[in-house]
Short mmCIF file of C-alpha atoms in Angstrom, two decimals:
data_model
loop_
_atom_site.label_atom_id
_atom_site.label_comp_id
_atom_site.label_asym_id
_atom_site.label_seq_id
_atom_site.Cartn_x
_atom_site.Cartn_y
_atom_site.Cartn_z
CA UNK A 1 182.89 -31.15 10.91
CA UNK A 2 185.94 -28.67 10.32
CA UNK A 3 185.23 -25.35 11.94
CA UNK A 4 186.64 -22.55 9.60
CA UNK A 5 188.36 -20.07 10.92
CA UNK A 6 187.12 -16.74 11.12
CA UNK A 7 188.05 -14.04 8.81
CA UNK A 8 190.99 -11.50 10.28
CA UNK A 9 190.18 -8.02 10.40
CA UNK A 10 191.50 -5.51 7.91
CA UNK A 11 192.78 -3.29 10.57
CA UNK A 12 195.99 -4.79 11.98
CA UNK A 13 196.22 -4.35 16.11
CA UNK A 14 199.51 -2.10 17.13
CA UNK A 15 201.11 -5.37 19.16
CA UNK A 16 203.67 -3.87 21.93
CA UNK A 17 206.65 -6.09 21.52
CA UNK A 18 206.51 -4.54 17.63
CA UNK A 19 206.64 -1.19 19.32
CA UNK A 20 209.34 -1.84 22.29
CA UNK A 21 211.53 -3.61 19.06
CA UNK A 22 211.55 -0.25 17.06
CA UNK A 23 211.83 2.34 19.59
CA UNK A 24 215.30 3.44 19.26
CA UNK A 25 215.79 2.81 15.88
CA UNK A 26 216.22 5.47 13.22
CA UNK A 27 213.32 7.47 11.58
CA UNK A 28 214.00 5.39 8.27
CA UNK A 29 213.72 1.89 10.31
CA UNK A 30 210.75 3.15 12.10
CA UNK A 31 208.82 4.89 9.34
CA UNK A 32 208.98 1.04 7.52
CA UNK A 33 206.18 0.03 9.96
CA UNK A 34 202.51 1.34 8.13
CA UNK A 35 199.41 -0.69 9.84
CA UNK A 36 197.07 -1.85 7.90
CA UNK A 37 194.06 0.24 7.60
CA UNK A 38 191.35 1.33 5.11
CA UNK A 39 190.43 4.12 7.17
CA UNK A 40 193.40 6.36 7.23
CA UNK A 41 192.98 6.52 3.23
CA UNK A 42 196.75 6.74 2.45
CA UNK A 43 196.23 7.25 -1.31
CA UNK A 44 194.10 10.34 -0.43
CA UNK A 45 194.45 12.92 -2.92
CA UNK A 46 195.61 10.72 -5.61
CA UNK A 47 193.90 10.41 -8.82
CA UNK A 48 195.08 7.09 -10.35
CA UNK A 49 196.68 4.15 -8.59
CA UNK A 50 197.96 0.44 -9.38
CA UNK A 51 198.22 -2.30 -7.33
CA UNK A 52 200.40 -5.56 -8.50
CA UNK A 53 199.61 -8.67 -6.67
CA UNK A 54 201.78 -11.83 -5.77
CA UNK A 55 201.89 -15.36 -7.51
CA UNK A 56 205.50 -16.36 -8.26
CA UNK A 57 207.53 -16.47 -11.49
CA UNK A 58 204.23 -17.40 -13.81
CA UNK A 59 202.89 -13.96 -12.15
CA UNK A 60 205.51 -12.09 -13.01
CA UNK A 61 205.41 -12.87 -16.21
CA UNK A 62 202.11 -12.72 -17.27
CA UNK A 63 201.80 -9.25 -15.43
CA UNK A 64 204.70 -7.84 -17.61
CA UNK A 65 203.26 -9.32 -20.98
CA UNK A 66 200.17 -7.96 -19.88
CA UNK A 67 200.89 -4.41 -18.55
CA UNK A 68 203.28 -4.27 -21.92
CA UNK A 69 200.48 -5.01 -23.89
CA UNK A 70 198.10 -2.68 -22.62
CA UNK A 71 201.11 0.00 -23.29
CA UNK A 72 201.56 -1.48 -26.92
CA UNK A 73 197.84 -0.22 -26.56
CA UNK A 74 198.04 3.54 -25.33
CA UNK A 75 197.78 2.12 -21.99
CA UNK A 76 199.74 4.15 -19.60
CA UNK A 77 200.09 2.24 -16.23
CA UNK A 78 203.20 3.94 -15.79
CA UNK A 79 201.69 7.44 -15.18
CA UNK A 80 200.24 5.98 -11.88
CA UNK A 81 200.51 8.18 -8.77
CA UNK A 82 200.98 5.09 -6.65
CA UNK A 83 202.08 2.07 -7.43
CA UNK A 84 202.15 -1.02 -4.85
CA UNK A 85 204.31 -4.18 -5.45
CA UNK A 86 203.97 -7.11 -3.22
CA UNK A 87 206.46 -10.72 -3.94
CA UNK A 88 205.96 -11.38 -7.73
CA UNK A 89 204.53 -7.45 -7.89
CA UNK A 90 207.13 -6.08 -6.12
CA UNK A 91 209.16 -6.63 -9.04
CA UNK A 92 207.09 -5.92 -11.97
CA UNK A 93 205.93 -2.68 -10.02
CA UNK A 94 209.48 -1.86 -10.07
CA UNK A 95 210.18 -2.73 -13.63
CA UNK A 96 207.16 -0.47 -14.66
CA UNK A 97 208.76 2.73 -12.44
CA UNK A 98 212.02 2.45 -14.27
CA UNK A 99 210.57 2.10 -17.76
CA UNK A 100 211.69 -1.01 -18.52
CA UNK A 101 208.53 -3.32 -19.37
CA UNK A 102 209.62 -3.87 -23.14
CA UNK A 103 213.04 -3.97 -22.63
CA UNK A 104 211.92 -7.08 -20.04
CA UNK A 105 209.46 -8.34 -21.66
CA UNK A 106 211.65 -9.18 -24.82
CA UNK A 107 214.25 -10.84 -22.00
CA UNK A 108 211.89 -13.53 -20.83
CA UNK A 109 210.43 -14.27 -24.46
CA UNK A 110 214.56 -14.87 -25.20
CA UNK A 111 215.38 -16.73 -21.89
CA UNK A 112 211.89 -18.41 -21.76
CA UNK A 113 213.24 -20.67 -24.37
CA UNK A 114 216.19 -21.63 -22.25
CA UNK A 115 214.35 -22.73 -18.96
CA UNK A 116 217.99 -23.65 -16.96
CA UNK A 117 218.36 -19.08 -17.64
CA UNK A 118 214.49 -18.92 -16.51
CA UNK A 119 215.50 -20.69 -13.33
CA UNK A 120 218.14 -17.87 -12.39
CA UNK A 121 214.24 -16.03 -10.72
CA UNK A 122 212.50 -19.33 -9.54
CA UNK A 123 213.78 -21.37 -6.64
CA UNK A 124 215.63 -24.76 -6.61
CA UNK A 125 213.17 -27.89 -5.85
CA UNK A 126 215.40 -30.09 -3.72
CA UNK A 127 214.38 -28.29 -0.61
CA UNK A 128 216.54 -29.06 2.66
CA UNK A 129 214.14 -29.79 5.84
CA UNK A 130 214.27 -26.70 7.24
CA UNK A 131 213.40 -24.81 4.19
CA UNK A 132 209.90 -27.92 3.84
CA UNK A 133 209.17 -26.63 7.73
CA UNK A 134 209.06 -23.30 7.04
CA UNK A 135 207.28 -23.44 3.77
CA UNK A 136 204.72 -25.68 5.07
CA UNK A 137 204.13 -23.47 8.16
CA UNK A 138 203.66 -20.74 5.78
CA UNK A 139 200.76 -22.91 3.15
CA UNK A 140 198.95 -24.02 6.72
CA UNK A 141 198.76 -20.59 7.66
CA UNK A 142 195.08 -20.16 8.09
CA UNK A 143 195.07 -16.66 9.68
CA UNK A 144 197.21 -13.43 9.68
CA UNK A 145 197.28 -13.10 13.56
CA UNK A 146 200.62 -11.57 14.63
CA UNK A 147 201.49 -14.60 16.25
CA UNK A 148 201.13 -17.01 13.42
CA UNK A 149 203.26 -14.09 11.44
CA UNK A 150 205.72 -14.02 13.88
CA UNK A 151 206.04 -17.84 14.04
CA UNK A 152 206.59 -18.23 9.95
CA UNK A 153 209.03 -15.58 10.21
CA UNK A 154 211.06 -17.33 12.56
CA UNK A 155 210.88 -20.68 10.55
CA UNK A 156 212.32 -18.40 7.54
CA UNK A 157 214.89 -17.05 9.20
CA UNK A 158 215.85 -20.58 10.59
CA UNK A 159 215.49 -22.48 6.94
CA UNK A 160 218.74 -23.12 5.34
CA UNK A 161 218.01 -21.03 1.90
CA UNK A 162 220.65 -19.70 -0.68
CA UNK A 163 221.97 -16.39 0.99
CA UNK A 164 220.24 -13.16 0.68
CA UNK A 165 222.93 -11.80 -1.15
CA UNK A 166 221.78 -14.41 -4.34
CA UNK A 167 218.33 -13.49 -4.20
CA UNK A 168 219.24 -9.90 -4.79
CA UNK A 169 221.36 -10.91 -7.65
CA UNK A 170 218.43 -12.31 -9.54
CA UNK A 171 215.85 -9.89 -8.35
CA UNK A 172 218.71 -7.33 -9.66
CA UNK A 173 218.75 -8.91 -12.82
CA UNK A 174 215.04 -8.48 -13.43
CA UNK A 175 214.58 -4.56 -12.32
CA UNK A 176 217.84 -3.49 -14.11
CA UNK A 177 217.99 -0.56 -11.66
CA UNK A 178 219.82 1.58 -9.62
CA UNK A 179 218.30 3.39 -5.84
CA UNK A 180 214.78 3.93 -6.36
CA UNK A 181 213.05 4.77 -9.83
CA UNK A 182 210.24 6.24 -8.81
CA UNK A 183 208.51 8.10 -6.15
CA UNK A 184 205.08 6.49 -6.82
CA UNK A 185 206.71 3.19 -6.09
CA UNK A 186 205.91 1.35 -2.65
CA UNK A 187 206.68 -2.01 -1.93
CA UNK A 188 205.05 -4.23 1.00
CA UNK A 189 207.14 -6.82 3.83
CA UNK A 190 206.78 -7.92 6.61
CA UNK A 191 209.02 -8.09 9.73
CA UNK A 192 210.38 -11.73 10.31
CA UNK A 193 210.65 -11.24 14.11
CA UNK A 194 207.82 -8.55 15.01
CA UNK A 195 205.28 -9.76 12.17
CA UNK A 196 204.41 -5.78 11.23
CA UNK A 197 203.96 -5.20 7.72
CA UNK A 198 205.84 -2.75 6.17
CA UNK A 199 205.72 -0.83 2.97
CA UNK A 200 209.62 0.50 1.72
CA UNK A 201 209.37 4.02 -0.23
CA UNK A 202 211.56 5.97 -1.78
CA UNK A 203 212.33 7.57 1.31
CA UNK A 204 213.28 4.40 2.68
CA UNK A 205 217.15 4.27 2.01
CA UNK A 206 217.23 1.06 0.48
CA UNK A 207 217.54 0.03 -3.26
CA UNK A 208 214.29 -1.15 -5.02
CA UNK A 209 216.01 -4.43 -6.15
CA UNK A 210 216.41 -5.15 -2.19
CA UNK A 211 212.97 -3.91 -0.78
CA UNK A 212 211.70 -6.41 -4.02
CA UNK A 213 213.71 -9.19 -3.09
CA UNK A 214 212.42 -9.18 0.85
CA UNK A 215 208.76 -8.48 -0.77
CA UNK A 216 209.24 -12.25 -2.57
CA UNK A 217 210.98 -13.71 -0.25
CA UNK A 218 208.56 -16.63 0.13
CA UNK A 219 209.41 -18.52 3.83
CA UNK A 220 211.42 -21.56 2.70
CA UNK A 221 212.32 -20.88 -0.36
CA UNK A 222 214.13 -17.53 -0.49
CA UNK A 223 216.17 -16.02 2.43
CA UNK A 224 214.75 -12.75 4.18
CA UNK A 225 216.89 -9.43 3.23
CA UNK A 226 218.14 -7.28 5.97
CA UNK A 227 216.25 -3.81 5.39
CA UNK A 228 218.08 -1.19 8.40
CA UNK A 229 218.05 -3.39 11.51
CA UNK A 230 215.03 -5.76 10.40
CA UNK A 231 214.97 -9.37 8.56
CA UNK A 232 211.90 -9.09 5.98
CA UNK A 233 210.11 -11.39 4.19
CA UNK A 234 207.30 -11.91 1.70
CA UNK A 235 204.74 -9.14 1.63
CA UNK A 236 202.18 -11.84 1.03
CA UNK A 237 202.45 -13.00 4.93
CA UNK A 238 200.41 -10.41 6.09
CA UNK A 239 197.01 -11.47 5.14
CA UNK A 240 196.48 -9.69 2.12
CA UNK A 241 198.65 -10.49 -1.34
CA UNK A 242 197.50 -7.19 -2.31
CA UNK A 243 197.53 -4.44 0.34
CA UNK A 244 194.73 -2.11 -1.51
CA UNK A 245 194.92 -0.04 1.65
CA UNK A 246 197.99 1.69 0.27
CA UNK A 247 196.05 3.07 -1.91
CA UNK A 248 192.35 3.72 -0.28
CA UNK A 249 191.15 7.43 -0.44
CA UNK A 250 192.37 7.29 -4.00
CA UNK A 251 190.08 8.08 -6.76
CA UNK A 252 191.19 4.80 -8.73
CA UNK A 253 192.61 1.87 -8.04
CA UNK A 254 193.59 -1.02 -10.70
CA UNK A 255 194.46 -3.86 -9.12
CA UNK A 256 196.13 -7.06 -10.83
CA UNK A 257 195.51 -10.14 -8.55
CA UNK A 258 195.45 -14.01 -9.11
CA UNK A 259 192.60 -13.76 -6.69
CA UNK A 260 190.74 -11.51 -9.53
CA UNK A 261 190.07 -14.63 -11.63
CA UNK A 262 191.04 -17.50 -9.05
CA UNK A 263 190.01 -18.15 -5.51
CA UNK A 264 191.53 -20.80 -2.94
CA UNK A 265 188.66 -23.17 -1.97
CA UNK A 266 190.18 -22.84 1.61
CA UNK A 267 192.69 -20.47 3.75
CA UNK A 268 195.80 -20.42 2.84
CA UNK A 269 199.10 -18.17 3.36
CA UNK A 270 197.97 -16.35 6.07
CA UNK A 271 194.96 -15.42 3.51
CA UNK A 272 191.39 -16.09 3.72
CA UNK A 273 189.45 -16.99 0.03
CA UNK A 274 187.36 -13.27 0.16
CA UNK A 275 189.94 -11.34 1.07
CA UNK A 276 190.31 -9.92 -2.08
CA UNK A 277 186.66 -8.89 -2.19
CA UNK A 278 186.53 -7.45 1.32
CA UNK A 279 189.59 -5.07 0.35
CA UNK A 280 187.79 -4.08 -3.28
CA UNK A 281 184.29 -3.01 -0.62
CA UNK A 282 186.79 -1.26 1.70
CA UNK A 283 188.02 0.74 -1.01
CA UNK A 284 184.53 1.04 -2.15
CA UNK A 285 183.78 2.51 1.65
CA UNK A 286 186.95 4.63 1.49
CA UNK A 287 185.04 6.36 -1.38
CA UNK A 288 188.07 4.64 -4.07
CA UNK A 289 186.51 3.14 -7.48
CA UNK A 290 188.18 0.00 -7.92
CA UNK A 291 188.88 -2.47 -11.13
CA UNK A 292 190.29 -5.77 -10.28
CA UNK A 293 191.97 -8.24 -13.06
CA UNK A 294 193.61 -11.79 -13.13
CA UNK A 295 194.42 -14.00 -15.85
CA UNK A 296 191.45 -16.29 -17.41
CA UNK A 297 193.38 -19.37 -16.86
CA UNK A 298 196.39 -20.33 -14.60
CA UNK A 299 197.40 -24.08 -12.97
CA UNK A 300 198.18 -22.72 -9.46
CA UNK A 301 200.31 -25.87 -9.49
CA UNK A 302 202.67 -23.78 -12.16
CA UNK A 303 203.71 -20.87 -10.55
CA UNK A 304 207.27 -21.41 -9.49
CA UNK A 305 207.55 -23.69 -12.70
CA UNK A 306 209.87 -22.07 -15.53
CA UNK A 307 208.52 -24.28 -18.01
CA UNK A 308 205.53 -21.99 -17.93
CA UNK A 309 206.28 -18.92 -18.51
CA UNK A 310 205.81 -19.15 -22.54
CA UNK A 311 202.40 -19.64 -22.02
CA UNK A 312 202.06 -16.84 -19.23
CA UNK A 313 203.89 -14.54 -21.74
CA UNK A 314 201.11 -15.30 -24.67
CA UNK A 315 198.39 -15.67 -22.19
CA UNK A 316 199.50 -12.19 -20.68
CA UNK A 317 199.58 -10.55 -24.20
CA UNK A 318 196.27 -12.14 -25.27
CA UNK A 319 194.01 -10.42 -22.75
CA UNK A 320 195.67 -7.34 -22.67
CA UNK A 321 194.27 -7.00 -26.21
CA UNK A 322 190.80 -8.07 -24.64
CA UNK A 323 190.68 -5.69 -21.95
CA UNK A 324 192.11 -3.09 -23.28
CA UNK A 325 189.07 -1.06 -24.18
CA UNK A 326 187.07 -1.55 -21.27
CA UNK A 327 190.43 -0.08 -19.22
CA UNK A 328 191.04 2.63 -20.65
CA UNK A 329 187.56 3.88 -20.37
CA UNK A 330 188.07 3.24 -16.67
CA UNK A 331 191.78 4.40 -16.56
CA UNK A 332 191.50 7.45 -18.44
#
């Protein structure tokens, strides 16, 4: 019989090669580093937050149909006091700070129908074998030690991806913004070479189209982006496709998660199956009320697949009409 794997604490271990690597840079590198941790409540003091999960180009769209149609709704996600993006929430997080969900929305309707135009934000399929090595380091990943981080980073930086430069293109084209839009914004990534996670700010000194385009940088597909004198990737490689710490000591959270509604059978991307429902109790313990919501229905097989996204923009709209009551009782 397999033995599974234990489950990875929430607190992530200061490792001293992460510290040696980062102690001469400047304040802005350094500050990129935040452990995680539930009990140092960083969204203390906050009244309402939002936290946008990861789950490719399907993701993306659906949470933009969806947040737009709570707003169609008198839903005001914007007015969050903290929002945190990780990969495909990176950028809809950042698309929501600079006021542009309807202007996007209408965008992918129009492109949707042109899937060759859809596939300027999802990745090509005829992967080289450095790019399979890397991704399929990244799937097996059945723990978030710092090792196993450390190892997929160095597998990303190694896979022969289109340049970073191109990734920032297309992430550009979705956020349609300049520096950073807002200060509530905060986007999770993670360190290719010392395997910290890191959360870019508006004190950061980086665009939001670049901290986005490390934050989906999935190993494999998509090259890391140089933030200061790092190489970051995916936020998701951390352990957590959320990171509902950023926001513990809050008095709300909303988080939008594929894991809401859907749950791997097995671990997966550095992510165990619960791990959404130990962060929601943390937050719970870190005295933060908490709403979590997915879509109903999703093919996990679909999620890089621009053929989809019609039916993530419709699906998207369709339960924002259905949960838009019960949400702005909690919201509100």
């Amino acid at each position: 019989m397999t033995q599974q794997p234990t489950a990875q604490p929430l607190s992530q271990p200061a490792d001293p090669t992460a510290r040696a690597a980062t102690t001469h840079d400047d304040p802005a590198n350094a500050a990129l580093a935040v452990p995680i941790s539930f009990d140092a409540r960083y969204g203390a003091g906050k009244k309402r937050t939002l936290v946008l999960g990861g789950g490719g180009i399907y993701f993306v769209a659906w949470q933009v149909a969806y947040l737009n149609g709570l707003a169609k709704r008198g839903l005001r996600l914007d007015e969050a006091e903290i929002m945190v993006g990780t990969s495909a929430g990176s950028v809809v997080a950042s698309i929501l700070a600079n006021g542009s969900l309807k202007r996007f929305n209408k965008q992918v309707d129009w492109i949707s129908r042109v899937p060759a135009l859809v596939g300027l934000l999802a990745p090509a399929s005829n992967f080289h074998a450095s790019q399979l090595r890397a991704l399929d380091m990244f799937r097996d990943a059945d723990n978030c030690r710092p090792e196993t981080v450390r190892d997929i980073g160095y597998a990303a930086l190694a896979a022969h991806t289109p340049t970073a430069a191109e990734m920032r293109r297309s992430t550009g084209f979705a956020i349609a913004a300049r520096g950073w839009p807002s200060a509530a914004l905060k986007i999770s990534t993670v360190d290719c070479y010392t395997g910290e996670r890191l959360i870019a700010t508006s004190d950061s000194g980086i665009s939001a189209i670049r901290a986005a385009a490390a934050s989906s940088a999935v190993p494999g597909i998509f090259s890391p982006q140089p933030i200061h004198d790092r190489w970051c990737m995916d936020g998701g490689v951390s352990g957590s496709g959320t990171h509902c710490d950023v926001v513990a000591g809050a008095q709300r959270a909303l988080i939008i998660s594929l894991s809401a509604s859907q749950s791997a059978p097995e671990p997966t991307m550095t992510i165990q199956p619960d791990n959404l429902k130990t962060e929601l109790a943390a937050l719970q313990a870190a005295g933060t009320t908490a709403y979590a919501r997915g879509p109903h229905k999703v093919d996990m097989t679909q999620l890089m697949d621009p053929t989809a996204v019609p039916e993530a923009l419709a699906l998207g709209d369709e339960q924002a009409g259905q949960d838009a009551v019960e949400l702005a009782a909690f919201w509100n």
